[in-house]
Coordinates of N, CA and C in Angstrom, one line a residue:
M283 N -0.8 -24.0 8.4 CA -1.7 -23.9 7.2 C -1.9 -22.4 7.0
V284 N -1.9 -22.0 5.8 CA -2.2 -20.6 5.4 C -3.6 -20.5 5.0
E285 N -4.3 -19.5 5.5 CA -5.7 -19.2 5.1 C -5.8 -17.9 4.4
L286 N -6.6 -18.0 3.3 CA -6.8 -16.7 2.5 C -8.1 -16.1 2.9
V287 N -8.1 -14.8 3.1 CA -9.3 -14.1 3.5 C -9.4 -12.8 2.6
E288 N -10.6 -12.6 2.0 CA -10.7 -11.5 1.1 C -11.6 -10.4 1.7
F289 N -11.2 -9.1 1.4 CA -11.9 -8.0 2.0 C -12.2 -7.0 0.8
A290 N -13.2 -6.2 0.9 CA -13.5 -5.1 0.0 C -12.8 -3.9 0.6
S291 N -12.2 -3.1 -0.2 CA -11.4 -1.9 0.4 C -12.4 -0.8 0.8
D292 N -13.7 -0.8 0.3 CA -14.5 0.3 0.6 C -15.2 0.2 2.0
G293 N -15.1 -0.9 2.7 CA -15.7 -1.0 4.0 C -15.2 -2.2 4.8
D294 N -15.3 -3.4 4.1 CA -14.8 -4.6 4.9 C -13.5 -4.4 5.4
L295 N -12.5 -3.8 4.7 CA -11.2 -3.7 5.2 C -11.1 -2.9 6.4
S296 N -11.9 -1.8 6.5 CA -11.9 -1.0 7.7 C -12.5 -1.6 8.8
D297 N -13.6 -2.4 8.6 CA -14.4 -3.0 9.6 C -13.8 -4.3 10.0
G298 N -13.4 -5.1 9.0 CA -12.9 -6.5 9.3 C -11.5 -6.6 9.7
L299 N -10.6 -5.7 9.2 CA -9.3 -5.8 9.5 C -8.7 -4.3 9.6
P300 N -8.2 -4.0 10.7 CA -7.6 -2.6 10.8 C -6.5 -2.4 9.8
R301 N -6.5 -1.2 9.1 CA -5.5 -0.9 8.1 C -4.1 -1.0 8.8
S302 N -4.0 -0.8 10.1 CA -2.8 -0.7 10.8 C -2.0 -2.1 10.7
R303 N -2.8 -3.2 10.7 CA -2.1 -4.5 10.5 C -1.6 -4.7 9.1
L304 N -2.4 -4.3 8.1 CA -1.9 -4.4 6.8 C -0.7 -3.4 6.5
R305 N -0.8 -2.2 7.1 CA 0.3 -1.3 7.0 C 1.6 -1.8 7.6
A306 N 1.5 -2.4 8.8 CA 2.6 -3.0 9.5 C 3.3 -4.1 8.6
F307 N 2.4 -4.9 8.0 CA 2.9 -6.0 7.1 C 3.7 -5.5 6.0
L308 N 3.1 -4.4 5.3 CA 3.7 -3.8 4.2 C 5.0 -3.1 4.5
V309 N 5.1 -2.5 5.7 CA 6.3 -1.8 6.1 C 7.5 -2.8 6.1
T310 N 7.1 -4.0 6.8 CA 8.1 -5.1 6.9 C 8.6 -5.6 5.5
C311 N 7.6 -5.9 4.6 CA 7.9 -6.4 3.3 C 8.6 -5.3 2.4
W312 N 8.2 -4.1 2.5 CA 8.9 -3.1 1.7 C 10.3 -2.9 2.2
R313 N 10.6 -2.9 3.5 CA 12.0 -2.8 3.9 C 12.8 -4.0 3.5
E314 N 12.2 -5.2 3.7 CA 13.0 -6.5 3.2 C 13.2 -6.5 1.7
T315 N 12.3 -5.9 0.9 CA 12.4 -6.1 -0.5 C 13.2 -4.9 -1.1
Y316 N 12.8 -3.7 -0.7 CA 13.4 -2.5 -1.5 C 14.6 -1.9 -0.9
Q317 N 14.9 -2.2 0.3 CA 16.1 -1.6 0.9 C 17.4 -2.0 0.0
E318 N 17.4 -3.3 -0.2 CA 18.5 -3.8 -1.0 C 18.4 -3.4 -2.5
Q319 N 17.2 -3.6 -3.1 CA 17.0 -3.3 -4.5 C 17.1 -1.8 -4.8
L320 N 16.6 -1.0 -4.0 CA 16.5 0.5 -4.4 C 17.3 1.4 -3.5
G321 N 17.9 0.9 -2.5 CA 18.6 1.8 -1.6 C 17.8 2.2 -0.4
S322 N 18.5 2.6 0.7 CA 17.9 2.9 2.0 C 17.0 4.2 1.8
D323 N 17.4 5.2 1.1 CA 16.6 6.4 1.1 C 15.3 6.2 0.3
T324 N 15.4 5.5 -0.7 CA 14.1 5.2 -1.5 C 13.2 4.3 -0.7
A325 N 13.7 3.3 -0.1 CA 12.9 2.4 0.8 C 12.2 3.1 1.9
T326 N 13.0 4.0 2.6 CA 12.5 4.8 3.6 C 11.3 5.7 3.2
A327 N 11.5 6.4 2.1 CA 10.5 7.3 1.5 C 9.3 6.4 1.2
M328 N 9.4 5.3 0.6 CA 8.3 4.5 0.3 C 7.5 4.0 1.5
V329 N 8.2 3.7 2.5 CA 7.6 3.2 3.9 C 6.8 4.4 4.5
E330 N 7.5 5.6 4.4 CA 6.8 6.8 4.9 C 5.4 7.0 4.2
S331 N 5.3 6.7 2.9 CA 4.1 6.9 2.2 C 3.0 6.0 2.7
L332 N 3.3 5.0 3.4 CA 2.2 4.1 3.9 C 1.4 4.8 5.0
A333 N 1.8 6.0 5.5 CA 1.1 6.6 6.6 C -0.3 7.1 6.1
G334 N -0.4 7.4 4.8 CA -1.7 7.9 4.3 C -2.8 6.9 4.3
D335 N -4.1 7.4 4.2 CA -5.2 6.5 4.2 C -5.2 5.5 3.0
D336 N -4.6 5.9 1.9 CA -4.5 5.0 0.8 C -3.3 4.0 0.8
L337 N -2.6 4.0 2.0 CA -1.5 3.1 2.2 C -0.5 3.2 1.1
G338 N -0.1 4.4 0.8 CA 1.0 4.6 -0.2 C 0.6 4.2 -1.6
G339 N -0.7 4.3 -1.9 CA -1.3 4.0 -3.2 C -1.8 2.6 -3.3
I340 N -1.6 1.8 -2.3 CA -2.1 0.4 -2.3 C -3.6 0.4 -2.4
L341 N -4.2 1.3 -1.8 CA -5.8 1.3 -1.8 C -6.2 2.7 -2.4
P342 N -6.0 2.9 -3.7 CA -6.3 4.2 -4.2 C -7.8 4.5 -4.6
A343 N -8.6 3.5 -4.6 CA -10.0 3.8 -5.0 C -10.9 3.1 -4.1
T344 N -12.1 2.7 -4.6 CA -13.1 2.0 -3.7 C -13.5 0.7 -4.3
D345 N -12.9 0.3 -5.5 CA -13.4 -0.9 -6.1 C -12.4 -2.1 -6.0
E346 N -11.3 -1.9 -5.3 CA -10.4 -3.0 -5.2 C -10.8 -3.9 -4.1
R347 N -10.2 -5.1 -4.3 CA -10.4 -6.2 -3.3 C -9.0 -6.5 -2.7
V348 N -9.0 -6.8 -1.4 CA -7.7 -7.1 -0.8 C -7.8 -8.6 -0.3
I349 N -6.8 -9.4 -0.7 CA -6.8 -10.8 -0.2 C -5.5 -10.8 0.7
L350 N -5.8 -11.3 1.9 CA -4.6 -11.4 2.8 C -4.5 -13.0 3.2
A351 N -3.2 -13.4 3.3 CA -2.8 -14.7 3.7 C -2.5 -14.7 5.1
F352 N -3.1 -15.5 6.0 CA -2.9 -15.6 7.4 C -2.3 -16.9 7.8
H353 N -1.3 -16.8 8.7 CA -0.8 -18.0 9.3 C -0.7 -17.8 10.8
D354 N -1.4 -18.6 11.6 CA -1.6 -18.3 13.0 C -2.0 -16.9 13.3
D355 N -2.9 -16.3 12.6 CA -3.5 -14.9 12.8 C -2.5 -13.9 12.5
R356 N -1.4 -14.2 11.8 CA -0.4 -13.3 11.4 C -0.5 -13.1 9.9
I357 N -0.5 -11.8 9.4 CA -0.5 -11.7 7.9 C 0.9 -12.1 7.4
V358 N 0.8 -13.0 6.3 CA 2.1 -13.5 5.8 C 2.1 -13.2 4.3
G359 N 1.0 -12.7 3.7 CA 0.9 -12.3 2.3 C -0.3 -11.4 2.0
S360 N -0.1 -10.7 0.9 CA -1.2 -9.7 0.5 C -1.2 -9.6 -1.0
C361 N -2.4 -9.4 -1.4 CA -2.6 -9.1 -2.9 C -3.8 -8.2 -3.1
V362 N -3.7 -7.2 -3.9 CA -4.8 -6.3 -4.2 C -5.1 -6.4 -5.6
Y363 N -6.4 -6.4 -5.9 CA -6.8 -6.4 -7.3 C -8.1 -5.7 -7.6
A364 N -8.3 -5.3 -8.8 CA -9.6 -4.6 -9.2 C -9.9 -5.1 -10.6
A365 N -11.1 -5.5 -10.8 CA -11.6 -6.0 -12.2 C -12.2 -4.7 -12.9
R366 N -11.6 -4.3 -14.0 CA -12.0 -3.1 -14.7 C -12.1 -3.5 -16.2
G367 N -13.3 -3.7 -16.7 CA -13.5 -4.1 -18.0 C -12.9 -5.5 -18.3
E368 N -12.1 -5.7 -19.3 CA -11.6 -7.0 -19.6 C -10.3 -7.4 -18.8
T369 N -9.9 -6.4 -18.0 CA -8.6 -6.6 -17.3 C -8.8 -6.6 -15.8
V370 N -8.1 -7.5 -15.2 CA -8.0 -7.6 -13.7 C -6.6 -7.0 -13.4
Y371 N -6.5 -5.9 -12.8 CA -5.3 -5.3 -12.4 C -4.9 -5.8 -11.0
V372 N -3.7 -6.3 -10.9 CA -3.1 -6.8 -9.7 C -1.9 -6.0 -9.2
W373 N -1.9 -5.8 -7.9 CA -0.8 -5.0 -7.3 C -0.8 -5.4 -5.8
G374 N 0.3 -4.8 -5.1 CA 0.4 -5.0 -3.7 C 0.5 -6.5 -3.3
C375 N 1.1 -7.3 -4.1 CA 1.3 -8.7 -3.9 C 2.7 -8.9 -3.2
Y376 N 2.7 -9.2 -1.9 CA 3.8 -9.3 -1.1 C 3.7 -10.5 -0.2
I377 N 4.8 -11.3 -0.1 CA 4.8 -12.4 0.7 C 6.0 -12.2 1.7
S378 N 5.7 -12.5 3.0 CA 6.8 -12.3 4.0 C 7.9 -13.3 3.6
Q379 N 9.1 -12.9 4.0 CA 10.3 -13.8 3.5 C 10.2 -15.2 4.0
A380 N 9.7 -15.5 5.2 CA 9.6 -16.8 5.8 C 8.6 -17.6 4.9
F381 N 7.7 -17.0 4.2 CA 6.7 -17.8 3.4 C 6.9 -17.8 1.9
Q382 N 8.0 -17.1 1.4 CA 8.3 -17.2 0.1 C 8.7 -18.5 -0.3
R383 N 8.3 -18.9 -1.6 CA 8.5 -20.3 -2.1 C 7.8 -21.3 -1.4
S384 N 6.6 -21.0 -0.8 CA 5.8 -21.9 0.0 C 4.5 -22.2 -0.8
G385 N 4.3 -21.5 -1.9 CA 3.1 -21.6 -2.7 C 2.0 -20.6 -2.3
T386 N 2.3 -19.7 -1.3 CA 1.3 -18.7 -0.9 C 1.1 -17.7 -2.0
G387 N 2.1 -17.2 -2.7 CA 2.0 -16.2 -3.7 C 1.1 -16.8 -4.9
R388 N 1.4 -18.1 -5.2 CA 0.7 -18.8 -6.3 C -0.8 -18.8 -5.9
R389 N -1.1 -19.3 -4.7 CA -2.5 -19.3 -4.2 C -3.2 -18.0 -4.3
L390 N -2.5 -16.9 -4.0 CA -3.1 -15.6 -4.1 C -3.4 -15.3 -5.5
I391 N -2.5 -15.5 -6.4 CA -2.8 -15.2 -7.8 C -4.0 -16.1 -8.4
Q392 N -3.9 -17.4 -8.0 CA -5.0 -18.3 -8.4 C -6.3 -17.8 -7.9
H393 N -6.4 -17.4 -6.7 CA -7.6 -16.8 -6.1 C -8.1 -15.6 -7.0
V394 N -7.2 -14.7 -7.3 CA -7.6 -13.6 -8.2 C -8.1 -14.1 -9.6
Q395 N -7.5 -15.1 -10.1 CA -8.0 -15.6 -11.4 C -9.4 -16.2 -11.3
R396 N -9.7 -16.9 -10.2 CA -11.0 -17.4 -10.0 C -12.0 -16.3 -9.8
Q397 N -11.7 -15.3 -9.1 CA -12.6 -14.2 -8.8 C -12.8 -13.3 -10.1
G398 N -11.8 -13.2 -10.9 CA -11.9 -12.4 -12.1 C -12.1 -13.2 -13.3
S399 N -12.8 -14.4 -13.2 CA -12.9 -15.4 -14.3 C -13.6 -14.9 -15.6
S400 N -14.2 -13.7 -15.5 CA -14.9 -13.2 -16.8 C -13.9 -12.3 -17.5
A401 N -12.8 -11.9 -16.9 CA -11.8 -11.0 -17.6 C -11.0 -11.8 -18.6
R402 N -10.4 -11.1 -19.5 CA -9.6 -11.7 -20.5 C -8.1 -11.8 -20.1
R403 N -7.7 -11.0 -19.1 CA -6.3 -10.9 -18.7 C -6.1 -10.4 -17.3
L404 N -5.0 -10.9 -16.7 CA -4.6 -10.3 -15.4 C -3.4 -9.5 -15.8
Q405 N -3.2 -8.3 -15.2 CA -2.1 -7.4 -15.5 C -1.4 -7.0 -14.2
V406 N -0.1 -7.0 -14.2 CA 0.7 -6.5 -13.0 C 1.8 -5.7 -13.5
T407 N 2.2 -4.6 -12.8 CA 3.4 -3.9 -13.1 C 4.5 -4.3 -12.1
V408 N 5.7 -4.7 -12.5 CA 6.7 -5.2 -11.6 C 7.9 -4.3 -11.9
L409 N 8.6 -3.9 -10.8 CA 9.9 -3.1 -10.9 C 10.9 -4.1 -11.5
C410 N 11.7 -3.5 -12.4 CA 12.8 -4.3 -13.0 C 13.8 -4.8 -12.0
A411 N 14.0 -4.0 -10.9 CA 14.9 -4.3 -9.9 C 14.4 -5.5 -9.1
S412 N 13.1 -5.8 -9.1 CA 12.6 -7.0 -8.4 C 12.7 -8.2 -9.2
A413 N 13.9 -8.7 -9.4 CA 14.2 -9.9 -10.3 C 13.3 -11.1 -9.7
G414 N 13.2 -11.3 -8.4 CA 12.4 -12.4 -7.9 C 11.0 -12.3 -8.3
A415 N 10.5 -11.2 -8.2 CA 9.0 -11.0 -8.6 C 8.8 -11.2 -10.1
V416 N 9.7 -10.7 -10.9 CA 9.6 -10.9 -12.4 C 9.6 -12.4 -12.6
A417 N 10.6 -13.2 -12.0 CA 10.6 -14.5 -12.2 C 9.4 -15.3 -11.7
F418 N 8.9 -14.8 -10.6 CA 7.7 -15.5 -10.0 C 6.5 -15.3 -11.0
Y419 N 6.2 -14.1 -11.4 CA 5.1 -13.9 -12.4 C 5.4 -14.7 -13.7
G420 N 6.6 -14.7 -14.2 CA 6.9 -15.4 -15.4 C 6.7 -16.9 -15.2
S421 N 6.9 -17.5 -14.0 CA 6.7 -18.9 -13.7 C 5.1 -19.2 -13.8
L422 N 4.3 -18.2 -13.5 CA 2.9 -18.4 -13.6 C 2.3 -18.2 -15.0
G423 N 3.2 -17.8 -16.0 CA 2.7 -17.7 -17.3 C 2.5 -16.2 -17.7
F424 N 2.8 -15.3 -16.9 CA 2.8 -13.8 -17.2 C 3.9 -13.6 -18.2
A425 N 3.6 -12.7 -19.2 CA 4.6 -12.2 -20.1 C 4.7 -10.7 -20.1
V426 N 5.8 -10.2 -20.5 CA 6.1 -8.8 -20.5 C 5.4 -8.2 -21.8
V427 N 4.6 -7.2 -21.6 CA 4.0 -6.6 -22.7 C 4.3 -5.1 -23.0
E428 N 5.0 -4.6 -21.9 CA 5.4 -3.1 -22.1 C 6.4 -2.8 -21.0
R429 N 7.3 -1.9 -21.3 CA 8.3 -1.4 -20.4 C 8.0 0.0 -20.1
V430 N 7.9 0.4 -18.8 CA 7.5 1.7 -18.4 C 8.4 2.3 -17.3
E431 N 8.3 3.6 -17.0 CA 8.8 4.1 -15.8 C 7.8 4.3 -14.8
Y432 N 7.9 3.6 -13.7 CA 6.9 3.6 -12.6 C 7.1 4.6 -11.5
E433 N 6.2 5.5 -11.2 CA 6.4 6.4 -10.1 C 6.1 5.8 -8.8
L434 N 7.2 5.6 -8.0 CA 7.0 5.0 -6.7 C 6.4 6.0 -5.7
F435 N 6.9 7.3 -5.9 CA 6.3 8.4 -5.1 C 6.8 9.7 -5.9
P436 N 6.2 10.9 -5.6 CA 6.5 12.0 -6.4 C 8.1 12.3 -6.5
G437 N 8.6 12.4 -7.7 CA 10.0 12.6 -7.9 C 10.9 11.4 -8.0
C438 N 10.2 10.2 -7.8 CA 11.1 9.0 -7.9 C 10.4 8.0 -8.9
R439 N 11.1 7.8 -10.0 CA 10.6 6.9 -11.0 C 11.6 5.7 -11.1
E440 N 11.1 4.5 -11.4 CA 12.0 3.4 -11.5 C 11.5 2.6 -12.8
P441 N 12.4 1.9 -13.5 CA 12.1 1.1 -14.6 C 11.3 -0.1 -14.2
A442 N 10.2 -0.4 -14.9 CA 9.3 -1.4 -14.6 C 8.8 -2.1 -15.9
Q443 N 8.2 -3.2 -15.7 CA 7.6 -3.9 -16.9 C 6.2 -4.3 -16.5
V444 N 5.3 -4.1 -17.5 CA 3.9 -4.5 -17.4 C 3.8 -5.9 -17.9
M445 N 3.3 -6.8 -17.1 CA 3.2 -8.2 -17.4 C 1.7 -8.6 -17.4
E446 N 1.4 -9.5 -18.4 CA 0.0 -9.9 -18.5 C -0.1 -11.5 -18.6
L447 N -1.2 -11.9 -18.1 CA -1.5 -13.4 -18.2 C -2.9 -13.5 -18.9
A448 N -2.9 -14.1 -20.0 CA -4.2 -14.3 -20.7 C -5.0 -15.3 -20.0
T449 N -6.3 -14.9 -19.7 CA -7.2 -15.9 -18.9 C -8.3 -16.4 -19.7
A450 N -8.5 -15.8 -20.9 CA -9.6 -16.3 -21.8 C -9.2 -16.7 -23.2

């Protein structure tokens, strides 16, 4: 059974869950996901960016919430979100390979929807190279609203699409 636990990035995450566990989970997911999609050099540079306090931009401010999916005390999924005005921004949504297509990702997004119920939309930016992620969000009703160049780290930009799900 997978259990979802939510943390605030401003304090609970530091106190309730060491960033090192989230960092280790993201390292594994990023290598599994981006090595093949973007190449070894880019994936390595992305993983190296996780060493900072903001976990490579995953926790850039103090208003975001982090939802982690646990199975047998092991992190198997993550999702970060922040409600800002009429939009809930979603990022850092990763599921370990062993738990993909198990409903864990859907549960994470549904949790965000419930928490951000007063917002008009959920928004996520997805790399075009991440065809599986694009298909996943599309299956939940997200639609492409914009195409952008997303900065993975300084000097590295990749084509991406902004996808939105109307909630109101």
